[in-house]
Amino acid sequence: MSGSRSKPAGTVRATSAQPALDALLAGAAGDPVRRALWLDALDQRLRSLLPSPLAAHARLGNVDGRRLVYLVDAPVWHARLRLAGPELLDGARSIGLDVTEFVVKTTRPVPQPPQPASAARPMSARAGEALRDAVATLADDDPGKGTS
């Protein structure tokens, strides 16, 4: 290279994303993004009020007027979260939200992508011999071969 310094692969300047983020948040177009960030921050604050097994299966879905809406991934967590509802409402009120109703909705689990097949095992010597014999037999039966 002629005197220029190249950066190692995988390095990104931290400041390069900032103008894009600022543009995304500018004006009314950024309202949904700002709301999503606010809901995420609120979820993190309220999550500390939940027992850890329940916190892993519940997340804040929305603050809809006076309703605090939570999402869980199974009916058993729905029942357990309903029991924690009064504490969550009190916690939300303590940080300035004017909520009076607690709603829990059960969502369907997100389908997981199929797991990749495990790596193929190496072929045994006997299987390799059988495969070579089969290919040789097919080559001998090739009608285009042997006629001149």
PDB file of N, CA, C and O in Angstrom, residues 33-89:
ATOM      1  N   VAL A  33     -39.833   5.591  16.773  1.00  0.00           N
ATOM      2  CA  VAL A  33     -38.539   5.137  17.280  1.00  0.00           C
ATOM      3  C   VAL A  33     -38.336   5.640  18.706  1.00  0.00           C
ATOM      4  O   VAL A  33     -37.918   4.885  19.589  1.00  0.00           O
ATOM      5  N   ARG A  34     -38.661   6.930  18.921  1.00  0.00           N
ATOM      6  CA  ARG A  34     -38.533   7.479  20.277  1.00  0.00           C
ATOM      7  C   ARG A  34     -39.440   6.739  21.252  1.00  0.00           C
ATOM      8  O   ARG A  34     -39.055   6.438  22.374  1.00  0.00           O
ATOM      9  N   ARG A  35     -40.659   6.410  20.823  1.00  0.00           N
ATOM     10  CA  ARG A  35     -41.588   5.690  21.701  1.00  0.00           C
ATOM     11  C   ARG A  35     -41.050   4.289  22.010  1.00  0.00           C
ATOM     12  O   ARG A  35     -41.125   3.835  23.146  1.00  0.00           O
ATOM     13  N   ALA A  36     -40.525   3.621  21.014  1.00  0.00           N
ATOM     14  CA  ALA A  36     -39.966   2.283  21.238  1.00  0.00           C
ATOM     15  C   ALA A  36     -38.795   2.345  22.214  1.00  0.00           C
ATOM     16  O   ALA A  36     -38.673   1.491  23.100  1.00  0.00           O
ATOM     17  N   LEU A  37     -37.951   3.346  22.087  1.00  0.00           N
ATOM     18  CA  LEU A  37     -36.824   3.499  23.011  1.00  0.00           C
ATOM     19  C   LEU A  37     -37.328   3.788  24.423  1.00  0.00           C
ATOM     20  O   LEU A  37     -36.791   3.272  25.402  1.00  0.00           O
ATOM     21  N   TRP A  38     -38.370   4.617  24.534  1.00  0.00           N
ATOM     22  CA  TRP A  38     -38.946   4.944  25.837  1.00  0.00           C
ATOM     23  C   TRP A  38     -39.555   3.698  26.480  1.00  0.00           C
ATOM     24  O   TRP A  38     -39.348   3.429  27.664  1.00  0.00           O
ATOM     25  N   LEU A  39     -40.313   2.909  25.682  1.00  0.00           N
ATOM     26  CA  LEU A  39     -40.916   1.686  26.210  1.00  0.00           C
ATOM     27  C   LEU A  39     -39.843   0.690  26.651  1.00  0.00           C
ATOM     28  O   LEU A  39     -39.990   0.027  27.673  1.00  0.00           O
ATOM     29  N   ASP A  40     -38.758   0.609  25.899  1.00  0.00           N
ATOM     30  CA  ASP A  40     -37.676  -0.302  26.267  1.00  0.00           C
ATOM     31  C   ASP A  40     -37.037   0.127  27.588  1.00  0.00           C
ATOM     32  O   ASP A  40     -36.782  -0.704  28.460  1.00  0.00           O
ATOM     33  N   ALA A  41     -36.797   1.424  27.739  1.00  0.00           N
ATOM     34  CA  ALA A  41     -36.210   1.926  28.994  1.00  0.00           C
ATOM     35  C   ALA A  41     -37.165   1.690  30.164  1.00  0.00           C
ATOM     36  O   ALA A  41     -36.735   1.302  31.261  1.00  0.00           O
ATOM     37  N   LEU A  42     -38.451   1.902  29.937  1.00  0.00           N
ATOM     38  CA  LEU A  42     -39.449   1.684  30.978  1.00  0.00           C
ATOM     39  C   LEU A  42     -39.529   0.200  31.340  1.00  0.00           C
ATOM     40  O   LEU A  42     -39.607  -0.157  32.521  1.00  0.00           O
ATOM     41  N   ASP A  43     -39.459  -0.662  30.337  1.00  0.00           N
ATOM     42  CA  ASP A  43     -39.460  -2.104  30.582  1.00  0.00           C
ATOM     43  C   ASP A  43     -38.272  -2.490  31.460  1.00  0.00           C
ATOM     44  O   ASP A  43     -38.424  -3.276  32.401  1.00  0.00           O
ATOM     45  N   GLN A  44     -37.109  -1.938  31.191  1.00  0.00           N
ATOM     46  CA  GLN A  44     -35.925  -2.259  31.996  1.00  0.00           C
ATOM     47  C   GLN A  44     -36.103  -1.814  33.448  1.00  0.00           C
ATOM     48  O   GLN A  44     -35.684  -2.506  34.377  1.00  0.00           O
ATOM     49  N   ARG A  45     -36.729  -0.661  33.651  1.00  0.00           N
ATOM     50  CA  ARG A  45     -36.941  -0.169  35.018  1.00  0.00           C
ATOM     51  C   ARG A  45     -37.944  -1.030  35.773  1.00  0.00           C
ATOM     52  O   ARG A  45     -37.758  -1.347  36.950  1.00  0.00           O
ATOM     53  N   LEU A  46     -39.026  -1.423  35.110  1.00  0.00           N
ATOM     54  CA  LEU A  46     -40.068  -2.200  35.773  1.00  0.00           C
ATOM     55  C   LEU A  46     -39.688  -3.674  35.912  1.00  0.00           C
ATOM     56  O   LEU A  46     -40.175  -4.360  36.807  1.00  0.00           O
ATOM     57  N   ARG A  47     -38.807  -4.164  35.051  1.00  0.00           N
ATOM     58  CA  ARG A  47     -38.383  -5.566  35.091  1.00  0.00           C
ATOM     59  C   ARG A  47     -37.742  -5.918  36.434  1.00  0.00           C
ATOM     60  O   ARG A  47     -37.848  -7.039  36.916  1.00  0.00           O
ATOM     61  N   SER A  48     -37.107  -4.933  37.051  1.00  0.00           N
ATOM     62  CA  SER A  48     -36.447  -5.192  38.339  1.00  0.00           C
ATOM     63  C   SER A  48     -37.459  -5.526  39.446  1.00  0.00           C
ATOM     64  O   SER A  48     -37.074  -6.076  40.476  1.00  0.00           O
ATOM     65  N   LEU A  49     -38.727  -5.222  39.237  1.00  0.00           N
ATOM     66  CA  LEU A  49     -39.760  -5.521  40.228  1.00  0.00           C
ATOM     67  C   LEU A  49     -40.259  -6.967  40.130  1.00  0.00           C
ATOM     68  O   LEU A  49     -40.978  -7.433  41.016  1.00  0.00           O
ATOM     69  N   LEU A  50     -39.887  -7.653  39.062  1.00  0.00           N
ATOM     70  CA  LEU A  50     -40.374  -9.020  38.841  1.00  0.00           C
ATOM     71  C   LEU A  50     -39.372 -10.047  39.345  1.00  0.00           C
ATOM     72  O   LEU A  50     -38.162  -9.818  39.271  1.00  0.00           O
ATOM     73  N   PRO A  51     -39.862 -11.193  39.820  1.00  0.00           N
ATOM     74  CA  PRO A  51     -38.938 -12.283  40.155  1.00  0.00           C
ATOM     75  C   PRO A  51     -38.199 -12.722  38.880  1.00  0.00           C
ATOM     76  O   PRO A  51     -38.774 -12.697  37.790  1.00  0.00           O
ATOM     77  N   SER A  52     -36.948 -13.122  39.017  1.00  0.00           N
ATOM     78  CA  SER A  52     -36.143 -13.410  37.824  1.00  0.00           C
ATOM     79  C   SER A  52     -36.733 -14.479  36.899  1.00  0.00           C
ATOM     80  O   SER A  52     -36.651 -14.321  35.686  1.00  0.00           O
ATOM     81  N   PRO A  53     -37.339 -15.560  37.394  1.00  0.00           N
ATOM     82  CA  PRO A  53     -37.919 -16.515  36.434  1.00  0.00           C
ATOM     83  C   PRO A  53     -39.039 -15.881  35.604  1.00  0.00           C
ATOM     84  O   PRO A  53     -39.148 -16.127  34.416  1.00  0.00           O
ATOM     85  N   LEU A  54     -39.838 -15.044  36.221  1.00  0.00           N
ATOM     86  CA  LEU A  54     -40.936 -14.383  35.521  1.00  0.00           C
ATOM     87  C   LEU A  54     -40.419 -13.304  34.583  1.00  0.00           C
ATOM     88  O   LEU A  54     -40.915 -13.146  33.469  1.00  0.00           O
ATOM     89  N   ALA A  55     -39.407 -12.581  34.996  1.00  0.00           N
ATOM     90  CA  ALA A  55     -38.855 -11.497  34.174  1.00  0.00           C
ATOM     91  C   ALA A  55     -38.329 -12.017  32.845  1.00  0.00           C
ATOM     92  O   ALA A  55     -38.357 -11.301  31.839  1.00  0.00           O
ATOM     93  N   ALA A  56     -37.881 -13.254  32.814  1.00  0.00           N
ATOM     94  CA  ALA A  56     -37.360 -13.827  31.575  1.00  0.00           C
ATOM     95  C   ALA A  56     -38.469 -14.124  30.567  1.00  0.00           C
ATOM     96  O   ALA A  56     -38.193 -14.287  29.378  1.00  0.00           O
ATOM     97  N   HIS A  57     -39.726 -14.171  31.013  1.00  0.00           N
ATOM     98  CA  HIS A  57     -40.835 -14.529  30.133  1.00  0.00           C
ATOM     99  C   HIS A  57     -41.848 -13.403  29.948  1.00  0.00           C
ATOM    100  O   HIS A  57     -42.849 -13.599  29.250  1.00  0.00           O
ATOM    101  N   ALA A  58     -41.617 -12.255  30.559  1.00  0.00           N
ATOM    102  CA  ALA A  58     -42.567 -11.145  30.469  1.00  0.00           C
ATOM    103  C   ALA A  58     -41.850  -9.896  29.976  1.00  0.00           C
ATOM    104  O   ALA A  58     -40.686  -9.674  30.290  1.00  0.00           O
ATOM    105  N   ARG A  59     -42.581  -9.097  29.188  1.00  0.00           N
ATOM    106  CA  ARG A  59     -42.016  -7.817  28.755  1.00  0.00           C
ATOM    107  C   ARG A  59     -43.136  -6.797  28.615  1.00  0.00           C
ATOM    108  O   ARG A  59     -44.287  -7.149  28.365  1.00  0.00           O
ATOM    109  N   LEU A  60     -42.764  -5.553  28.799  1.00  0.00           N
ATOM    110  CA  LEU A  60     -43.730  -4.473  28.651  1.00  0.00           C
ATOM    111  C   LEU A  60     -44.100  -4.344  27.184  1.00  0.00           C
ATOM    112  O   LEU A  60     -43.233  -4.231  26.325  1.00  0.00           O
ATOM    113  N   GLY A  61     -45.387  -4.374  26.900  1.00  0.00           N
ATOM    114  CA  GLY A  61     -45.849  -4.263  25.520  1.00  0.00           C
ATOM    115  C   GLY A  61     -46.241  -2.854  25.158  1.00  0.00           C
ATOM    116  O   GLY A  61     -45.949  -2.387  24.056  1.00  0.00           O
ATOM    117  N   ASN A  62     -46.882  -2.134  26.109  1.00  0.00           N
ATOM    118  CA  ASN A  62     -47.365  -0.797  25.795  1.00  0.00           C
ATOM    119  C   ASN A  62     -47.846  -0.114  27.059  1.00  0.00           C
ATOM    120  O   ASN A  62     -48.142  -0.762  28.062  1.00  0.00           O
ATOM    121  N   VAL A  63     -47.903   1.185  26.984  1.00  0.00           N
ATOM    122  CA  VAL A  63     -48.620   1.995  27.968  1.00  0.00           C
ATOM    123  C   VAL A  63     -49.682   2.686  27.135  1.00  0.00           C
ATOM    124  O   VAL A  63     -49.390   3.571  26.338  1.00  0.00           O
ATOM    125  N   ASP A  64     -50.913   2.223  27.295  1.00  0.00           N
ATOM    126  CA  ASP A  64     -52.023   2.684  26.475  1.00  0.00           C
ATOM    127  C   ASP A  64     -52.980   3.478  27.348  1.00  0.00           C
ATOM    128  O   ASP A  64     -53.853   2.904  28.008  1.00  0.00           O
ATOM    129  N   GLY A  65     -52.791   4.791  27.376  1.00  0.00           N
ATOM    130  CA  GLY A  65     -53.599   5.630  28.252  1.00  0.00           C
ATOM    131  C   GLY A  65     -53.307   5.291  29.699  1.00  0.00           C
ATOM    132  O   GLY A  65     -52.197   5.445  30.181  1.00  0.00           O
ATOM    133  N   ARG A  66     -54.306   4.771  30.396  1.00  0.00           N
ATOM    134  CA  ARG A  66     -54.132   4.399  31.804  1.00  0.00           C
ATOM    135  C   ARG A  66     -53.854   2.906  31.983  1.00  0.00           C
ATOM    136  O   ARG A  66     -53.858   2.407  33.088  1.00  0.00           O
ATOM    137  N   ARG A  67     -53.626   2.212  30.854  1.00  0.00           N
ATOM    138  CA  ARG A  67     -53.389   0.764  30.914  1.00  0.00           C
ATOM    139  C   ARG A  67     -51.915   0.446  30.738  1.00  0.00           C
ATOM    140  O   ARG A  67     -51.263   0.945  29.835  1.00  0.00           O
ATOM    141  N   LEU A  68     -51.433  -0.412  31.601  1.00  0.00           N
ATOM    142  CA  LEU A  68     -50.079  -0.949  31.500  1.00  0.00           C
ATOM    143  C   LEU A  68     -50.235  -2.343  30.900  1.00  0.00           C
ATOM    144  O   LEU A  68     -50.860  -3.208  31.503  1.00  0.00           O
ATOM    145  N   VAL A  69     -49.728  -2.545  29.679  1.00  0.00           N
ATOM    146  CA  VAL A  69     -49.934  -3.794  28.956  1.00  0.00           C
ATOM    147  C   VAL A  69     -48.632  -4.585  28.938  1.00  0.00           C
ATOM    148  O   VAL A  69     -47.597  -4.083  28.491  1.00  0.00           O
ATOM    149  N   TYR A  70     -48.716  -5.808  29.422  1.00  0.00           N
ATOM    150  CA  TYR A  70     -47.559  -6.708  29.442  1.00  0.00           C
ATOM    151  C   TYR A  70     -47.825  -7.900  28.535  1.00  0.00           C
ATOM    152  O   TYR A  70     -48.973  -8.307  28.352  1.00  0.00           O
ATOM    153  N   LEU A  71     -46.750  -8.463  27.988  1.00  0.00           N
ATOM    154  CA  LEU A  71     -46.828  -9.642  27.139  1.00  0.00           C
ATOM    155  C   LEU A  71     -46.039 -10.768  27.782  1.00  0.00           C
ATOM    156  O   LEU A  71     -44.941 -10.545  28.297  1.00  0.00           O
ATOM    157  N   VAL A  72     -46.616 -11.967  27.760  1.00  0.00           N
ATOM    158  CA  VAL A  72     -45.928 -13.156  28.262  1.00  0.00           C
ATOM    159  C   VAL A  72     -45.984 -14.222  27.179  1.00  0.00           C
ATOM    160  O   VAL A  72     -46.815 -14.165  26.280  1.00  0.00           O
ATOM    161  N   ASP A  73     -45.122 -15.240  27.301  1.00  0.00           N
ATOM    162  CA  ASP A  73     -45.032 -16.232  26.243  1.00  0.00           C
ATOM    163  C   ASP A  73     -45.740 -17.559  26.536  1.00  0.00           C
ATOM    164  O   ASP A  73     -45.671 -18.471  25.719  1.00  0.00           O
ATOM    165  N   ALA A  74     -46.416 -17.667  27.672  1.00  0.00           N
ATOM    166  CA  ALA A  74     -47.149 -18.902  27.975  1.00  0.00           C
ATOM    167  C   ALA A  74     -48.201 -18.624  29.038  1.00  0.00           C
ATOM    168  O   ALA A  74     -48.042 -17.713  29.859  1.00  0.00           O
ATOM    169  N   PRO A  75     -49.286 -19.397  29.038  1.00  0.00           N
ATOM    170  CA  PRO A  75     -50.353 -19.168  30.016  1.00  0.00           C
ATOM    171  C   PRO A  75     -49.894 -19.242  31.472  1.00  0.00           C
ATOM    172  O   PRO A  75     -50.409 -18.510  32.317  1.00  0.00           O
ATOM    173  N   VAL A  76     -48.932 -20.101  31.783  1.00  0.00           N
ATOM    174  CA  VAL A  76     -48.478 -20.190  33.172  1.00  0.00           C
ATOM    175  C   VAL A  76     -47.861 -18.865  33.625  1.00  0.00           C
ATOM    176  O   VAL A  76     -48.053 -18.434  34.763  1.00  0.00           O
ATOM    177  N   TRP A  77     -47.158 -18.187  32.720  1.00  0.00           N
ATOM    178  CA  TRP A  77     -46.555 -16.902  33.073  1.00  0.00           C
ATOM    179  C   TRP A  77     -47.632 -15.816  33.139  1.00  0.00           C
ATOM    180  O   TRP A  77     -47.490 -14.841  33.875  1.00  0.00           O
ATOM    181  N   HIS A  78     -48.709 -15.988  32.379  1.00  0.00           N
ATOM    182  CA  HIS A  78     -49.832 -15.053  32.426  1.00  0.00           C
ATOM    183  C   HIS A  78     -50.392 -15.009  33.848  1.00  0.00           C
ATOM    184  O   HIS A  78     -50.589 -13.934  34.424  1.00  0.00           O
ATOM    185  N   ALA A  79     -50.630 -16.185  34.423  1.00  0.00           N
ATOM    186  CA  ALA A  79     -51.179 -16.261  35.778  1.00  0.00           C
ATOM    187  C   ALA A  79     -50.215 -15.664  36.807  1.00  0.00           C
ATOM    188  O   ALA A  79     -50.623 -14.919  37.702  1.00  0.00           O
ATOM    189  N   ARG A  80     -48.954 -15.969  36.669  1.00  0.00           N
ATOM    190  CA  ARG A  80     -47.977 -15.449  37.633  1.00  0.00           C
ATOM    191  C   ARG A  80     -47.817 -13.943  37.514  1.00  0.00           C
ATOM    192  O   ARG A  80     -47.639 -13.250  38.516  1.00  0.00           O
ATOM    193  N   LEU A  81     -47.888 -13.418  36.292  1.00  0.00           N
ATOM    194  CA  LEU A  81     -47.752 -11.971  36.113  1.00  0.00           C
ATOM    195  C   LEU A  81     -48.975 -11.236  36.654  1.00  0.00           C
ATOM    196  O   LEU A  81     -48.855 -10.142  37.192  1.00  0.00           O
ATOM    197  N   ARG A  82     -50.157 -11.835  36.527  1.00  0.00           N
ATOM    198  CA  ARG A  82     -51.364 -11.217  37.099  1.00  0.00           C
ATOM    199  C   ARG A  82     -51.197 -11.014  38.605  1.00  0.00           C
ATOM    200  O   ARG A  82     -51.628 -10.014  39.159  1.00  0.00           O
ATOM    201  N   LEU A  83     -50.545 -11.980  39.259  1.00  0.00           N
ATOM    202  CA  LEU A  83     -50.310 -11.852  40.697  1.00  0.00           C
ATOM    203  C   LEU A  83     -49.332 -10.717  41.012  1.00  0.00           C
ATOM    204  O   LEU A  83     -49.415 -10.099  42.068  1.00  0.00           O
ATOM    205  N   ALA A  84     -48.416 -10.436  40.101  1.00  0.00           N
ATOM    206  CA  ALA A  84     -47.439  -9.364  40.309  1.00  0.00           C
ATOM    207  C   ALA A  84     -47.973  -8.012  39.836  1.00  0.00           C
ATOM    208  O   ALA A  84     -47.297  -6.991  40.002  1.00  0.00           O
ATOM    209  N   GLY A  85     -49.171  -7.986  39.263  1.00  0.00           N
ATOM    210  CA  GLY A  85     -49.748  -6.766  38.703  1.00  0.00           C
ATOM    211  C   GLY A  85     -49.805  -5.581  39.648  1.00  0.00           C
ATOM    212  O   GLY A  85     -49.377  -4.479  39.279  1.00  0.00           O
ATOM    213  N   PRO A  86     -50.334  -5.746  40.873  1.00  0.00           N
ATOM    214  CA  PRO A  86     -50.413  -4.581  41.769  1.00  0.00           C
ATOM    215  C   PRO A  86     -49.040  -3.962  42.059  1.00  0.00           C
ATOM    216  O   PRO A  86     -48.906  -2.732  42.105  1.00  0.00           O
ATOM    217  N   GLU A  87     -48.029  -4.798  42.205  1.00  0.00           N
ATOM    218  CA  GLU A  87     -46.687  -4.272  42.455  1.00  0.00           C
ATOM    219  C   GLU A  87     -46.156  -3.516  41.237  1.00  0.00           C
ATOM    220  O   GLU A  87     -45.524  -2.469  41.372  1.00  0.00           O
ATOM    221  N   LEU A  88     -46.438  -4.029  40.029  1.00  0.00           N
ATOM    222  CA  LEU A  88     -46.005  -3.334  38.823  1.00  0.00           C
ATOM    223  C   LEU A  88     -46.735  -2.002  38.655  1.00  0.00           C
ATOM    224  O   LEU A  88     -46.127  -1.003  38.253  1.00  0.00           O
ATOM    225  N   LEU A  89     -48.035  -1.986  38.945  1.00  0.00           N
ATOM    226  CA  LEU A  89     -48.781  -0.721  38.869  1.00  0.00           C
ATOM    227  C   LEU A  89     -48.215   0.302  39.852  1.00  0.00           C
ATOM    228  O   LEU A  89     -48.037   1.477  39.503  1.00  0.00           O
TER     229      LEU A  89
END
